[in-house]
Tab-separated table of C-alpha atoms in Angstrom:
chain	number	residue	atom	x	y	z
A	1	UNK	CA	12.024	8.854	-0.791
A	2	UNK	CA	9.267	8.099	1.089
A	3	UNK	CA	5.450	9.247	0.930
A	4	UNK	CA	4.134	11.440	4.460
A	5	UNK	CA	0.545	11.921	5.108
A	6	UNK	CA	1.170	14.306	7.880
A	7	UNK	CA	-2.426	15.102	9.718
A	8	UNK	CA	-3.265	17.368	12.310
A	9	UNK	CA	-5.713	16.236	15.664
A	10	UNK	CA	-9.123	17.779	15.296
A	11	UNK	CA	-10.305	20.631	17.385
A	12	UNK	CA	-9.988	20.172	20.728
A	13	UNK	CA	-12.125	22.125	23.528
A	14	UNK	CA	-8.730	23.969	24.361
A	15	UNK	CA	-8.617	25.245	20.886
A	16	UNK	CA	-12.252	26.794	20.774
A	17	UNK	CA	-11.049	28.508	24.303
A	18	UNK	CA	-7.630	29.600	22.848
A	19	UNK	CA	-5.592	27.592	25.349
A	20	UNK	CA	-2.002	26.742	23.960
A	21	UNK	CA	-2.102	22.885	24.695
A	22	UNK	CA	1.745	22.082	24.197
A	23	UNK	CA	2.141	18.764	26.149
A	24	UNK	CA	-0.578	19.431	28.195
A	25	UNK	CA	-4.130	17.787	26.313
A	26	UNK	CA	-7.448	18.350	26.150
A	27	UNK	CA	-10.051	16.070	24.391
A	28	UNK	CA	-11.574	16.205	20.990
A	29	UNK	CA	-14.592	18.444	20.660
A	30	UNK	CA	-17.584	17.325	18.455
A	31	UNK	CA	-16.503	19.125	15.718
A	32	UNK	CA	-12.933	17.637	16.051
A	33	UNK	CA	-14.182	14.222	15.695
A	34	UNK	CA	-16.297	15.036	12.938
A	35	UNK	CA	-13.081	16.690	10.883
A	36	UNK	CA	-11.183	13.845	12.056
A	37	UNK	CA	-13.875	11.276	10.464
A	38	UNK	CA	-13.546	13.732	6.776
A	39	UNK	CA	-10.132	13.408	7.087
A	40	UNK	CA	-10.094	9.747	7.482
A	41	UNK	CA	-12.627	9.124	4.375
A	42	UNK	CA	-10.356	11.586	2.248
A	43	UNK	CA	-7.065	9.839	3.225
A	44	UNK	CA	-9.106	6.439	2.705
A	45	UNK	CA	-10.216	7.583	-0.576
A	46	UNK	CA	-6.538	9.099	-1.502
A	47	UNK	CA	-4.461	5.749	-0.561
A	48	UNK	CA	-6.561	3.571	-2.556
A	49	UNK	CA	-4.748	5.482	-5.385
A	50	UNK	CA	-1.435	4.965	-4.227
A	51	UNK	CA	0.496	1.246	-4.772
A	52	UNK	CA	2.249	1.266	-1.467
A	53	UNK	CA	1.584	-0.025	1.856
A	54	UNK	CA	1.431	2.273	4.946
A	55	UNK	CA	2.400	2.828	8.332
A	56	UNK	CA	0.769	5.119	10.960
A	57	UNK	CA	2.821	6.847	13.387
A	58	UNK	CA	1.020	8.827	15.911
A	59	UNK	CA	2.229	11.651	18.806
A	60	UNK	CA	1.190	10.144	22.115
A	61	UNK	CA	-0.690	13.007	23.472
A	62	UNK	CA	-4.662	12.304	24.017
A	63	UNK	CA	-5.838	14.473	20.997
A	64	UNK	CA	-3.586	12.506	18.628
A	65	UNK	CA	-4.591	10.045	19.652
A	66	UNK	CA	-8.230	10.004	19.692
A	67	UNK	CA	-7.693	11.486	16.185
A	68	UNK	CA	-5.692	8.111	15.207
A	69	UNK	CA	-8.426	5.799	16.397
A	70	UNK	CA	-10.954	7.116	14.364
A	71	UNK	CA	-8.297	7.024	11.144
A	72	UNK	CA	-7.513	3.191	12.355
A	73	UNK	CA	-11.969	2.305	11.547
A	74	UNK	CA	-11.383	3.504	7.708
A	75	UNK	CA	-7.726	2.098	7.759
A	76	UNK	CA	-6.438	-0.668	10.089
A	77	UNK	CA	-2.693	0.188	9.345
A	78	UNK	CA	0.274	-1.260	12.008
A	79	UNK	CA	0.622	2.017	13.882
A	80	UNK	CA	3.151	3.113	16.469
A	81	UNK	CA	3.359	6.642	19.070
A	82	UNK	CA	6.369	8.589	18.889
A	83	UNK	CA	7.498	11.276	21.166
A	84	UNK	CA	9.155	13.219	18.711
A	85	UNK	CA	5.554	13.441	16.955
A	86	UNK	CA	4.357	15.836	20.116
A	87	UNK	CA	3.672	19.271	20.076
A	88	UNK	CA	6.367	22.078	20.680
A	89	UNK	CA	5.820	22.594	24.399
A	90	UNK	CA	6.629	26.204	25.907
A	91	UNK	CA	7.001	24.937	29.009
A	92	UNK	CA	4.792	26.750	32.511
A	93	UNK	CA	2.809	27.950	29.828
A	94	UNK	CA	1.179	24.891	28.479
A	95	UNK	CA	-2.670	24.886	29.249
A	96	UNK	CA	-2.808	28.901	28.783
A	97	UNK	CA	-4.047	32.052	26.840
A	98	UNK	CA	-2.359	34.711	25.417
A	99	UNK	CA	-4.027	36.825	28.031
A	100	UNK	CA	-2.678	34.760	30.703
A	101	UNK	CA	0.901	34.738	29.788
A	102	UNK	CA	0.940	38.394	29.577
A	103	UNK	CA	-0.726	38.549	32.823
A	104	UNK	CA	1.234	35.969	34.528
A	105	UNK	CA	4.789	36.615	33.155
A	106	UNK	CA	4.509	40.875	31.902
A	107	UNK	CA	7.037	41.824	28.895
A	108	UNK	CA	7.885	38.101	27.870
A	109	UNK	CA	5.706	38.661	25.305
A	110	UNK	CA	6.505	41.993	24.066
A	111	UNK	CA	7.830	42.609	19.986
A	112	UNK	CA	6.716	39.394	19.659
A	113	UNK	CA	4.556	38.520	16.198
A	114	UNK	CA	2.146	35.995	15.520
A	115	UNK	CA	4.070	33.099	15.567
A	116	UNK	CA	7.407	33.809	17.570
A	117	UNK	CA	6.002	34.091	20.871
A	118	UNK	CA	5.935	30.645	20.558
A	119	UNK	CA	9.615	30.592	21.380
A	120	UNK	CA	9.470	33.130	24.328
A	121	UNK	CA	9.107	30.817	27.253
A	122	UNK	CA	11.865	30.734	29.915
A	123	UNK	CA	11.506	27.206	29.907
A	124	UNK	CA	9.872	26.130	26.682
A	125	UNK	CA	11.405	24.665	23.575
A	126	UNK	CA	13.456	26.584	21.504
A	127	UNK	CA	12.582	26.693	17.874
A	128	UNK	CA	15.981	24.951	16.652
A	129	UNK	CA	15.467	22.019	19.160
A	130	UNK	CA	12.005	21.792	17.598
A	131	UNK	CA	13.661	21.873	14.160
A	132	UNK	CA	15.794	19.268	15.191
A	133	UNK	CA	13.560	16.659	16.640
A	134	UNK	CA	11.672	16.946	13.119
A	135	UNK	CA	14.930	16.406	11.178
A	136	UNK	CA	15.471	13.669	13.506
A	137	UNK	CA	12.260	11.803	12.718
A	138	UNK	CA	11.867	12.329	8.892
A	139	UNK	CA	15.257	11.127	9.042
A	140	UNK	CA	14.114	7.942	10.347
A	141	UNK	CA	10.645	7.273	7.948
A	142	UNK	CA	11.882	4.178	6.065
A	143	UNK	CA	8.428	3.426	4.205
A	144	UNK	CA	5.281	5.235	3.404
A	145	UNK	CA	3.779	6.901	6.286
A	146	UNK	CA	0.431	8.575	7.737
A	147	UNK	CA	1.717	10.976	10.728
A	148	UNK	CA	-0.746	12.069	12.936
A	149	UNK	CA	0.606	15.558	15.001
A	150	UNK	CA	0.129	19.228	15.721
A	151	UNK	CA	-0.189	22.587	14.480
A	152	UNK	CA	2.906	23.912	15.210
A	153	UNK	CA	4.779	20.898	15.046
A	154	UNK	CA	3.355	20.090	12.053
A	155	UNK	CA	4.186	23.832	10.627
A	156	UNK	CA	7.893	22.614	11.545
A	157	UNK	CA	8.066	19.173	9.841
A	158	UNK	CA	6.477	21.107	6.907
A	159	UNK	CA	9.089	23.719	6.883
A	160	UNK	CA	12.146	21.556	7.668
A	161	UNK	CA	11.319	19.012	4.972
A	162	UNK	CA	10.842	21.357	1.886
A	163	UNK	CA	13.591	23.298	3.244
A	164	UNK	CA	11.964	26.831	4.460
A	165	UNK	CA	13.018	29.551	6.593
A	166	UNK	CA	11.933	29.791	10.070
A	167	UNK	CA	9.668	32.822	8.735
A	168	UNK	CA	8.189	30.876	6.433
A	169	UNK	CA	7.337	27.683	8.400
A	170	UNK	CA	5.963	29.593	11.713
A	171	UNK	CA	2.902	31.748	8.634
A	172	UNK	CA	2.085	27.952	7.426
A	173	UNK	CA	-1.636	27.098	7.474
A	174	UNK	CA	-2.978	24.505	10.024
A	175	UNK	CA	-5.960	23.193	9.059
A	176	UNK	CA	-7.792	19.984	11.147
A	177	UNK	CA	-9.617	19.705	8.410
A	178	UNK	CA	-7.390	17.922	5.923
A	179	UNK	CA	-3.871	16.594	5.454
A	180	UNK	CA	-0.462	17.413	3.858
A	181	UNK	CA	1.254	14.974	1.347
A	182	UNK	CA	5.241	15.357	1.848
A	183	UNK	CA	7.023	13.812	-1.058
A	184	UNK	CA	10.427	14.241	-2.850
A	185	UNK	CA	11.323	17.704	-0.921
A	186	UNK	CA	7.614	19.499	-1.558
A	187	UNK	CA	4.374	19.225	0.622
A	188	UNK	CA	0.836	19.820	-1.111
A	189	UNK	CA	-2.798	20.245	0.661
């Protein structure tokens, strides 16, 4: 089985403002280029442990990105975008807040937790698509890889490749800080 650095972008100027992003973008703070240089020296330092080559594979949404060009100056690695890489989208509400969902579309919200709201969209993607489409593309890693993606999405590739419940995936951390290593069925910070 195959190796899976799986990063996330760094913060975006969305994120400090508490915009979802979904397929809608927003560019790389300051801070998110300096978390995306850390985690580039970290991997760089962690991969010239491991006796493998590497590809990188890299959402194509602007954050991802901009993230993967400053992981290409440590390590020039063949690299390719792929869709199913992107984050969940939930649809019309792409680009907003909390606030402004409630505001804009009252009670779609409402019992929702943390996490599930997510899901709550009229015309978002559903949480088993989502699952899907990362089944779908670890399915496809045929050699070591460095994946560059999302919170959310990257909560779900987590989840679906150590075999979680939906619970479970949706309360995973998502740091832009650092990476996960997904190897024989288990992921580690």
């Amino acid at each position: 089985m195959s190796t899976i650095y799986l990063l996330r972008h760094g913060e975006t100027v969305w994120n400090t403002l508490g915009r979802f992003q979904g397929q809608k973008d927003s560019s790389l703070t300051a801070h998110g280029i300096e978390q995306a240089d850390l985690v580039s020296d970290i991997l760089y330092r962690k991969l010239s442990d491991e006796d493998q080559s590497f590809e990188m594979q890299v959402s194509p949404l602007g954050r991802t990105r901009e993230t993967a060009s400053r992981v290409r100056r440590v390590l020039p690695l063949p690299s390719i975008e792929d869709a199913r890489l992107m984050e969940v989208t939930v649809g019309s509400w792409d680009g907003m807040t909390k606030f402004e969902i409630d505001s804009e579309y009252p009670g779609h919200l409402d019992g929702s937790g943390a996490y599930d709201w997510y899901f709550r969209s009229p015309d978002g993607e559903s949480f088993d698509d989502a699952c899907n489409r990362a089944k779908a593309w670890i399915a496809d890693i045929g050699r070591s890889t460095i994946a560059i993606s999302h919170g959310l999405f990257g909560r779900i590739i987590r989840g679906v490749y150590a075999g979680l419940s939906k619970r479970e995936m949706l309360e995973l951390p998502v740091p832009q800080d650092g990476f996960y290593r997904l190897h024989e069925g288990a992921f580690c910070f």
